[in-house]
């Protein structure tokens, strides 16, 4: 049975808000979007209805670290206590409960789809239980991994087992491999992951240009990252500094193409941004996390000006206070005042869905897409509903607009 809703604003994302529009849902999918009320529609009143949001970069399995890693002045200063905390693996029940709480809170604040980074597959049971769609990037680290192909073969077996479990539970989870970052993955491991992704799902992600320390390490092999790698006992003189920028390094490793989600890009020059744009890759910006870890302020306005697809992510609860994507949008609005609210909203919906390979089902209000829709209560004084939605919306003002479809 089709059912319909009407609201003061429908935000299709493909165009401007539709005042007083209606949406008809049939069998869990959008059947029609109309600019006027239709008979029998449930009236949601002074609300904006928009596609549920997409968190394109998080680490749900780190949710148990919420509030445990202090804010830092530089990225390597933030990493040290993180590594120390992770040396003791969490109690599985505690980690599971924290991941489940994090997913629940994210869903409550309007997120439908995740790009999740996993090192230990620690949030998989929670994702399956909530039936939350996600692309899970099984992330590998190893600056001195002796046999990268064996490491990748193990990881491939692991994600195929997880894929079978998700399929059996009818949860839309998809998996592929990802290298963590240039300072934590050897060139040989980068290359082994690339061989795997060429043979399987090419979609991948990498943390890139997160802090100035990474730029320095790649430029000349010195600086705080070099010191930290030595302290950790993983530095090797066989690693030769490439003498180039982060984006140029990713390109040399064959990792920069339309299936790549480049995460952070804080320390990107205009040339880095142009390389990402020309490759057709997507930048996933996490500005609240960047501030917390001391990485800097991402040149968000420059990403948009250059024509790079931009998605947003919250990053993990180890570096951000909540997984509310509306809070991420508010920080984006603050640091990129010249970017229109409409483009920011497109980033948090359609661009994220496309980058994760879910663009046919999520990210816009159009016939054929899933009815993954949220409604946001809008105060009476608001004139510009798009600006309002990027000014910070509390979870309490968000509701799911699913119908009895
Ligand atoms: Zn991350």
Short mmCIF file of C-alpha atoms and ligand atoms in Angstrom, two decimals:
data_model
loop_
_atom_site.label_atom_id
_atom_site.label_comp_id
_atom_site.label_asym_id
_atom_site.label_seq_id
_atom_site.Cartn_x
_atom_site.Cartn_y
_atom_site.Cartn_z
CA UNK A 1 0.00 0.00 0.00
CA UNK A 2 1.44 3.39 -0.91
CA UNK A 3 1.39 6.07 1.78
CA UNK A 4 2.18 9.75 1.63
CA UNK A 5 3.53 12.59 3.74
CA UNK A 6 3.44 16.33 3.33
CA UNK A 7 5.83 18.82 4.97
CA UNK A 8 6.51 22.55 4.89
CA UNK A 9 9.77 21.80 3.05
CA UNK A 10 10.94 18.82 1.05
CA UNK A 11 14.68 18.89 0.31
CA UNK A 12 15.24 16.63 -2.69
CA UNK A 13 18.98 17.57 -2.77
CA UNK A 14 18.79 17.45 -6.58
CA UNK A 15 17.39 21.01 -6.49
CA UNK A 16 16.01 23.73 -4.22
CA UNK A 17 13.63 22.98 -1.33
CA UNK A 18 10.04 22.28 -2.38
CA UNK A 19 7.70 24.27 -0.07
CA UNK A 20 4.63 22.35 0.98
CA UNK A 21 5.56 19.32 -1.11
CA UNK A 22 4.47 15.71 -0.76
CA UNK A 23 6.20 12.36 -1.03
CA UNK A 24 4.56 9.02 -1.76
CA UNK A 25 6.24 5.82 -0.64
CA UNK A 26 5.49 2.35 -1.92
CA UNK A 27 7.14 -0.87 -0.79
CA UNK A 28 9.98 0.96 0.99
CA UNK A 29 10.86 3.13 -2.00
CA UNK A 30 9.95 6.64 -3.10
CA UNK A 31 7.16 6.45 -5.67
CA UNK A 32 6.53 10.16 -6.30
CA UNK A 33 7.59 13.66 -5.20
CA UNK A 34 5.06 16.39 -5.83
CA UNK A 35 5.04 20.16 -5.28
CA UNK A 36 1.58 20.23 -3.71
CA UNK A 37 -0.43 18.46 -1.02
CA UNK A 38 -2.04 15.21 -2.05
CA UNK A 39 -5.21 13.71 -0.62
CA UNK A 40 -4.70 11.49 2.40
CA UNK A 41 -1.09 12.58 3.03
CA UNK A 42 0.03 12.70 6.66
CA UNK A 43 0.94 16.33 7.37
CA UNK A 44 4.27 16.63 9.24
CA UNK A 45 3.81 20.41 9.51
CA UNK A 46 6.73 22.75 10.16
CA UNK A 47 9.40 20.23 9.26
CA UNK A 48 12.04 19.78 6.61
CA UNK A 49 12.11 16.31 5.08
CA UNK A 50 15.45 15.30 3.60
CA UNK A 51 17.35 12.14 2.73
CA UNK A 52 18.99 10.53 5.76
CA UNK A 53 22.61 11.59 6.19
CA UNK A 54 25.72 9.66 5.22
CA UNK A 55 28.69 9.44 7.58
CA UNK A 56 31.44 8.62 5.09
CA UNK A 57 34.24 8.17 7.62
CA UNK A 58 34.07 6.75 11.07
CA UNK A 59 35.66 3.98 13.15
CA UNK A 60 32.73 2.51 15.05
CA UNK A 61 34.92 -0.07 16.79
CA UNK A 62 36.80 2.75 18.57
CA UNK A 63 33.62 4.02 20.25
CA UNK A 64 34.79 2.63 23.61
CA UNK A 65 37.56 5.28 23.56
CA UNK A 66 35.06 8.14 23.83
CA UNK A 67 36.51 10.84 26.09
CA UNK A 68 39.72 8.88 26.75
CA UNK A 69 42.17 10.50 24.32
CA UNK A 70 42.83 14.16 25.15
CA UNK A 71 42.60 17.02 22.69
CA UNK A 72 46.09 17.75 21.29
CA UNK A 73 48.07 20.58 19.73
CA UNK A 74 49.59 18.37 17.02
CA UNK A 75 48.55 15.13 15.35
CA UNK A 76 51.46 13.03 16.61
CA UNK A 77 50.76 14.32 20.15
CA UNK A 78 47.23 12.92 19.78
CA UNK A 79 48.43 9.62 18.28
CA UNK A 80 50.77 8.70 21.18
CA UNK A 81 48.06 8.27 23.85
CA UNK A 82 45.81 6.61 21.24
CA UNK A 83 48.44 3.96 20.55
CA UNK A 84 49.01 3.50 24.29
CA UNK A 85 45.27 3.02 24.89
CA UNK A 86 44.97 0.56 22.01
CA UNK A 87 47.83 -1.58 23.29
CA UNK A 88 45.35 -3.07 25.77
CA UNK A 89 42.51 -4.55 23.74
CA UNK A 90 39.09 -3.70 25.18
CA UNK A 91 36.80 -6.18 26.82
CA UNK A 92 34.69 -7.42 23.90
CA UNK A 93 31.39 -6.82 25.70
CA UNK A 94 32.37 -3.24 26.54
CA UNK A 95 33.49 -2.52 22.97
CA UNK A 96 30.32 -4.11 21.54
CA UNK A 97 28.07 -2.08 23.82
CA UNK A 98 29.94 1.14 22.97
CA UNK A 99 29.67 0.46 19.22
CA UNK A 100 25.97 -0.33 19.54
CA UNK A 101 25.35 2.89 21.53
CA UNK A 102 27.28 4.90 18.93
CA UNK A 103 25.28 3.45 16.04
CA UNK A 104 22.03 4.04 17.93
CA UNK A 105 22.90 7.68 18.60
CA UNK A 106 24.01 8.25 15.01
CA UNK A 107 20.76 6.79 13.68
CA UNK A 108 18.78 8.93 16.13
CA UNK A 109 20.48 12.04 14.76
CA UNK A 110 19.55 11.08 11.20
CA UNK A 111 22.38 8.96 9.77
CA UNK A 112 21.40 6.03 7.54
CA UNK A 113 24.67 4.88 6.02
CA UNK A 114 28.27 4.60 7.19
CA UNK A 115 31.69 4.39 5.64
CA UNK A 116 33.29 2.50 8.50
CA UNK A 117 36.96 1.75 8.98
CA UNK A 118 37.72 -1.49 10.81
CA UNK A 119 41.00 -2.92 12.06
CA UNK A 120 39.53 -5.64 14.26
CA UNK A 121 36.00 -6.01 12.84
CA UNK A 122 34.96 -4.89 16.34
CA UNK A 123 31.68 -3.22 15.31
CA UNK A 124 30.46 -5.87 12.89
CA UNK A 125 28.11 -7.63 15.27
CA UNK A 126 26.54 -4.27 16.20
CA UNK A 127 26.17 -3.28 12.54
CA UNK A 128 24.50 -6.63 11.78
CA UNK A 129 22.20 -6.34 14.78
CA UNK A 130 21.04 -2.83 13.79
CA UNK A 131 20.83 -3.90 10.13
CA UNK A 132 22.74 -0.71 9.33
CA UNK A 133 23.98 -0.42 5.74
CA UNK A 134 27.69 0.37 5.46
CA UNK A 135 30.74 0.02 3.36
CA UNK A 136 33.33 -1.43 5.73
CA UNK A 137 36.93 -0.70 4.86
CA UNK A 138 39.13 -3.36 6.44
CA UNK A 139 42.17 -1.25 7.11
CA UNK A 140 45.70 -2.58 7.18
CA UNK A 141 48.74 -1.05 8.85
CA UNK A 142 52.33 -2.20 8.59
CA UNK A 143 55.44 -0.15 8.04
CA UNK A 144 57.68 -3.23 8.10
CA UNK A 145 55.28 -6.09 7.24
CA UNK A 146 57.56 -8.96 6.16
CA UNK A 147 55.12 -10.62 3.73
CA UNK A 148 52.53 -8.12 2.49
CA UNK A 149 50.86 -10.60 0.12
CA UNK A 150 50.27 -13.08 2.96
CA UNK A 151 48.88 -10.24 5.11
CA UNK A 152 46.50 -9.25 2.33
CA UNK A 153 45.47 -12.88 1.69
CA UNK A 154 44.56 -13.25 5.39
CA UNK A 155 42.59 -10.01 5.25
CA UNK A 156 40.79 -11.12 2.09
CA UNK A 157 39.71 -14.37 3.79
CA UNK A 158 38.49 -12.37 6.78
CA UNK A 159 36.34 -9.98 4.77
CA UNK A 160 34.87 -12.80 2.71
CA UNK A 161 33.77 -14.53 5.93
CA UNK A 162 32.25 -11.25 7.18
CA UNK A 163 30.53 -10.75 3.82
CA UNK A 164 28.95 -14.21 4.06
CA UNK A 165 27.72 -13.48 7.60
CA UNK A 166 26.20 -10.14 6.52
CA UNK A 167 24.51 -11.71 3.51
CA UNK A 168 23.09 -14.48 5.70
CA UNK A 169 21.68 -11.80 8.05
CA UNK A 170 20.38 -9.78 5.07
CA UNK A 171 22.35 -6.70 6.08
CA UNK A 172 23.70 -4.40 3.39
CA UNK A 173 27.34 -4.53 4.39
CA UNK A 174 30.02 -4.39 1.73
CA UNK A 175 33.72 -4.87 2.31
CA UNK A 176 37.03 -3.94 0.78
CA UNK A 177 40.61 -3.39 1.91
CA UNK A 178 42.21 -0.05 2.68
CA UNK A 179 45.71 1.17 3.58
CA UNK A 180 45.76 3.35 6.71
CA UNK A 181 48.16 6.16 5.78
CA UNK A 182 51.54 6.82 4.13
CA UNK A 183 53.35 6.90 7.51
CA UNK A 184 51.92 3.57 8.66
CA UNK A 185 51.88 1.44 5.50
CA UNK A 186 54.99 0.39 3.61
CA UNK A 187 55.14 0.85 -0.16
CA UNK A 188 55.07 -2.96 -0.54
CA UNK A 189 51.90 -3.24 1.55
CA UNK A 190 50.29 -0.41 -0.42
CA UNK A 191 51.08 -2.33 -3.59
CA UNK A 192 49.73 -5.64 -2.24
CA UNK A 193 46.45 -3.97 -1.22
CA UNK A 194 46.19 -2.41 -4.66
CA UNK A 195 46.58 -5.83 -6.30
CA UNK A 196 43.73 -7.12 -4.11
CA UNK A 197 41.45 -4.19 -4.86
CA UNK A 198 42.11 -4.49 -8.58
CA UNK A 199 40.97 -8.11 -8.40
CA UNK A 200 37.95 -7.41 -6.15
CA UNK A 201 36.19 -4.22 -5.05
CA UNK A 202 38.35 -1.26 -6.06
CA UNK A 203 36.68 1.06 -3.55
CA UNK A 204 39.21 2.09 -0.96
CA UNK A 205 40.07 4.83 1.45
CA UNK A 206 43.19 6.32 2.96
CA UNK A 207 43.95 8.90 5.64
CA UNK A 208 45.94 11.55 3.79
CA UNK A 209 47.38 14.95 4.61
CA UNK A 210 45.99 14.79 8.13
CA UNK A 211 48.87 16.61 9.78
CA UNK A 212 51.93 18.65 8.87
CA UNK A 213 54.15 15.86 10.25
CA UNK A 214 53.10 13.58 7.37
CA UNK A 215 53.97 16.26 4.80
CA UNK A 216 57.42 16.56 6.36
CA UNK A 217 58.03 12.79 6.47
CA UNK A 218 57.13 12.41 2.80
CA UNK A 219 59.19 15.45 1.81
CA UNK A 220 62.48 14.48 3.44
CA UNK A 221 62.04 11.58 5.86
CA UNK A 222 62.39 13.71 9.01
CA UNK A 223 60.21 15.16 11.74
CA UNK A 224 57.86 13.92 14.45
CA UNK A 225 56.56 10.94 12.45
CA UNK A 226 60.11 9.71 11.90
CA UNK A 227 60.72 10.07 15.65
CA UNK A 228 57.52 8.24 16.55
CA UNK A 229 58.20 5.38 14.13
CA UNK A 230 61.68 5.03 15.67
CA UNK A 231 60.23 5.03 19.19
CA UNK A 232 57.80 2.31 18.13
CA UNK A 233 60.73 0.30 16.75
CA UNK A 234 59.27 0.10 13.25
CA UNK A 235 61.44 2.62 11.41
CA UNK A 236 63.48 1.10 8.61
CA UNK A 237 66.20 2.78 6.56
CA UNK A 238 64.86 0.91 3.55
CA UNK A 239 61.98 3.41 3.52
CA UNK A 240 63.10 6.19 1.24
CA UNK A 241 61.29 9.54 1.43
CA UNK A 242 59.51 10.01 -1.90
CA UNK A 243 60.20 13.76 -1.82
CA UNK A 244 56.67 14.66 -2.83
CA UNK A 245 53.34 15.74 -1.38
CA UNK A 246 50.74 13.36 0.13
CA UNK A 247 48.44 13.37 -2.94
CA UNK A 248 51.39 12.91 -5.32
CA UNK A 249 52.56 9.96 -3.21
CA UNK A 250 49.12 8.34 -3.35
CA UNK A 251 49.09 8.79 -7.10
CA UNK A 252 52.55 7.20 -7.44
CA UNK A 253 51.31 4.20 -5.47
CA UNK A 254 48.45 3.86 -7.97
CA UNK A 255 45.82 4.60 -5.35
CA UNK A 256 44.31 7.81 -6.65
CA UNK A 257 41.26 7.19 -8.81
CA UNK A 258 37.48 7.52 -8.83
CA UNK A 259 37.06 4.70 -6.28
CA UNK A 260 39.25 6.39 -3.67
CA UNK A 261 37.94 8.22 -0.61
CA UNK A 262 40.72 10.56 0.46
CA UNK A 263 40.09 11.29 4.13
CA UNK A 264 41.06 14.60 5.81
CA UNK A 265 43.24 16.41 3.19
CA UNK A 266 43.90 19.09 5.83
CA UNK A 267 47.46 19.82 4.73
CA UNK A 268 46.65 19.90 1.02
CA UNK A 269 48.10 22.47 -1.37
CA UNK A 270 46.26 23.65 -4.48
CA UNK A 271 48.33 21.11 -6.44
CA UNK A 272 47.19 18.26 -4.14
CA UNK A 273 43.57 19.30 -4.54
CA UNK A 274 43.96 19.43 -8.34
CA UNK A 275 45.43 15.90 -8.38
CA UNK A 276 42.46 14.55 -6.42
CA UNK A 277 40.01 16.39 -8.68
CA UNK A 278 41.66 15.17 -11.89
CA UNK A 279 41.59 11.59 -10.58
CA UNK A 280 37.84 11.85 -9.86
CA UNK A 281 38.41 10.85 -6.21
CA UNK A 282 36.29 12.12 -3.32
CA UNK A 283 37.60 14.03 -0.31
CA UNK A 284 35.96 13.06 2.99
CA UNK A 285 36.33 15.95 5.39
CA UNK A 286 36.05 15.54 9.17
CA UNK A 287 36.62 19.10 10.43
CA UNK A 288 35.66 18.57 14.08
CA UNK A 289 38.12 15.70 14.41
CA UNK A 290 40.84 17.69 12.62
CA UNK A 291 40.52 20.43 15.26
CA UNK A 292 40.53 17.93 18.13
CA UNK A 293 43.68 16.08 17.06
CA UNK A 294 45.60 19.27 16.23
CA UNK A 295 45.81 18.48 12.48
CA UNK A 296 44.64 21.96 11.47
CA UNK A 297 41.72 23.43 9.54
CA UNK A 298 40.93 21.75 6.20
CA UNK A 299 40.80 24.14 3.20
CA UNK A 300 37.19 23.19 2.66
CA UNK A 301 36.27 26.20 0.52
CA UNK A 302 39.18 25.38 -1.80
CA UNK A 303 37.93 21.80 -2.25
CA UNK A 304 34.57 23.08 -3.46
CA UNK A 305 36.08 25.88 -5.56
CA UNK A 306 38.29 23.33 -7.32
CA UNK A 307 35.32 21.11 -8.11
CA UNK A 308 36.34 18.11 -5.98
CA UNK A 309 33.45 15.94 -4.73
CA UNK A 310 33.34 16.51 -0.95
CA UNK A 311 31.70 14.14 1.54
CA UNK A 312 31.68 14.43 5.33
CA UNK A 313 32.49 12.07 8.16
CA UNK A 314 32.68 12.44 11.90
CA UNK A 315 35.74 10.22 12.40
CA UNK A 316 35.69 8.14 15.58
CA UNK A 317 34.49 8.92 19.08
CA UNK A 318 38.17 8.94 20.08
CA UNK A 319 38.44 12.36 18.40
CA UNK A 320 34.93 13.80 18.30
CA UNK A 321 32.27 14.25 20.96
CA UNK A 322 29.37 12.66 19.06
CA UNK A 323 28.46 11.08 15.71
CA UNK A 324 25.80 13.70 14.91
CA UNK A 325 26.41 14.63 11.25
CA UNK A 326 24.46 17.87 11.73
CA UNK A 327 27.19 18.97 14.15
CA UNK A 328 29.78 18.17 11.47
CA UNK A 329 27.80 20.31 9.02
CA UNK A 330 27.77 23.19 11.50
CA UNK A 331 31.56 23.07 11.77
CA UNK A 332 31.83 22.91 7.96
CA UNK A 333 29.60 25.99 7.71
CA UNK A 334 31.81 27.79 10.25
CA UNK A 335 35.08 27.13 8.41
CA UNK A 336 33.69 27.50 4.87
CA UNK A 337 31.34 30.50 5.05
CA UNK A 338 31.34 31.03 1.27
CA UNK A 339 30.09 27.53 0.40
CA UNK A 340 26.30 27.44 0.03
CA UNK A 341 24.26 25.48 2.54
CA UNK A 342 22.81 23.50 -0.38
CA UNK A 343 26.24 22.22 -1.40
CA UNK A 344 27.10 21.29 2.19
CA UNK A 345 23.85 19.33 2.46
CA UNK A 346 24.56 17.59 -0.86
CA UNK A 347 27.95 16.56 0.55
CA UNK A 348 26.37 15.05 3.67
CA UNK A 349 23.88 13.04 1.58
CA UNK A 350 24.36 12.36 -2.13
CA UNK A 351 28.14 12.76 -2.40
CA UNK A 352 28.75 10.46 0.56
CA UNK A 353 26.29 7.87 -0.78
CA UNK A 354 27.93 7.91 -4.21
CA UNK A 355 31.45 7.67 -2.81
CA UNK A 356 30.43 4.59 -0.82
CA UNK A 357 28.77 2.99 -3.85
CA UNK A 358 25.22 3.43 -2.51
CA UNK A 359 24.20 6.33 -4.77
CA UNK A 360 21.41 4.39 -6.49
CA UNK A 361 19.57 3.87 -3.20
CA UNK A 362 20.47 6.77 -0.89
CA UNK A 363 21.28 10.47 -0.91
CA UNK A 364 18.35 12.15 -2.70
CA UNK A 365 14.57 12.23 -2.66
CA UNK A 366 13.76 10.86 -6.09
CA UNK A 367 11.42 8.14 -7.34
CA UNK A 368 13.05 4.73 -7.06
CA UNK A 369 15.31 5.51 -4.10
CA UNK A 370 14.88 3.97 -0.69
CA UNK A 371 12.56 5.79 1.70
CA UNK A 372 15.46 6.50 4.07
CA UNK A 373 14.08 9.91 4.94
CA UNK A 374 14.30 12.07 8.03
CA UNK A 375 12.29 15.05 9.18
CA UNK A 376 13.79 17.95 11.12
CA UNK A 377 11.65 20.27 13.20
CA UNK A 378 12.13 23.87 12.06
CA UNK A 379 11.52 26.81 14.46
CA UNK A 380 8.93 29.40 13.46
CA UNK A 381 11.45 32.22 12.98
CA UNK A 382 13.49 30.35 10.33
CA UNK A 383 13.40 31.83 6.81
CA UNK A 384 16.22 29.94 5.11
CA UNK A 385 15.67 26.26 5.83
CA UNK A 386 18.93 25.13 4.19
CA UNK A 387 20.97 27.52 6.35
CA UNK A 388 19.06 26.32 9.37
CA UNK A 389 19.99 22.70 8.64
CA UNK A 390 23.72 23.53 8.60
CA UNK A 391 23.57 25.59 11.79
CA UNK A 392 23.61 22.55 14.14
CA UNK A 393 20.52 20.39 14.69
CA UNK A 394 20.01 18.45 17.92
CA UNK A 395 19.10 14.77 17.72
CA UNK A 396 15.90 15.58 19.64
CA UNK A 397 14.66 17.60 16.64
CA UNK A 398 15.26 14.75 14.17
CA UNK A 399 12.75 11.99 13.46
CA UNK A 400 12.65 9.23 10.90
CA UNK A 401 9.95 9.85 8.33
CA UNK A 402 9.51 6.20 7.41
CA UNK A 403 5.93 5.44 6.62
CA UNK A 404 3.98 2.21 6.83
CA UNK A 405 5.49 1.31 3.53
ZN1 LIG B 1 39.93 7.97 10.55
#
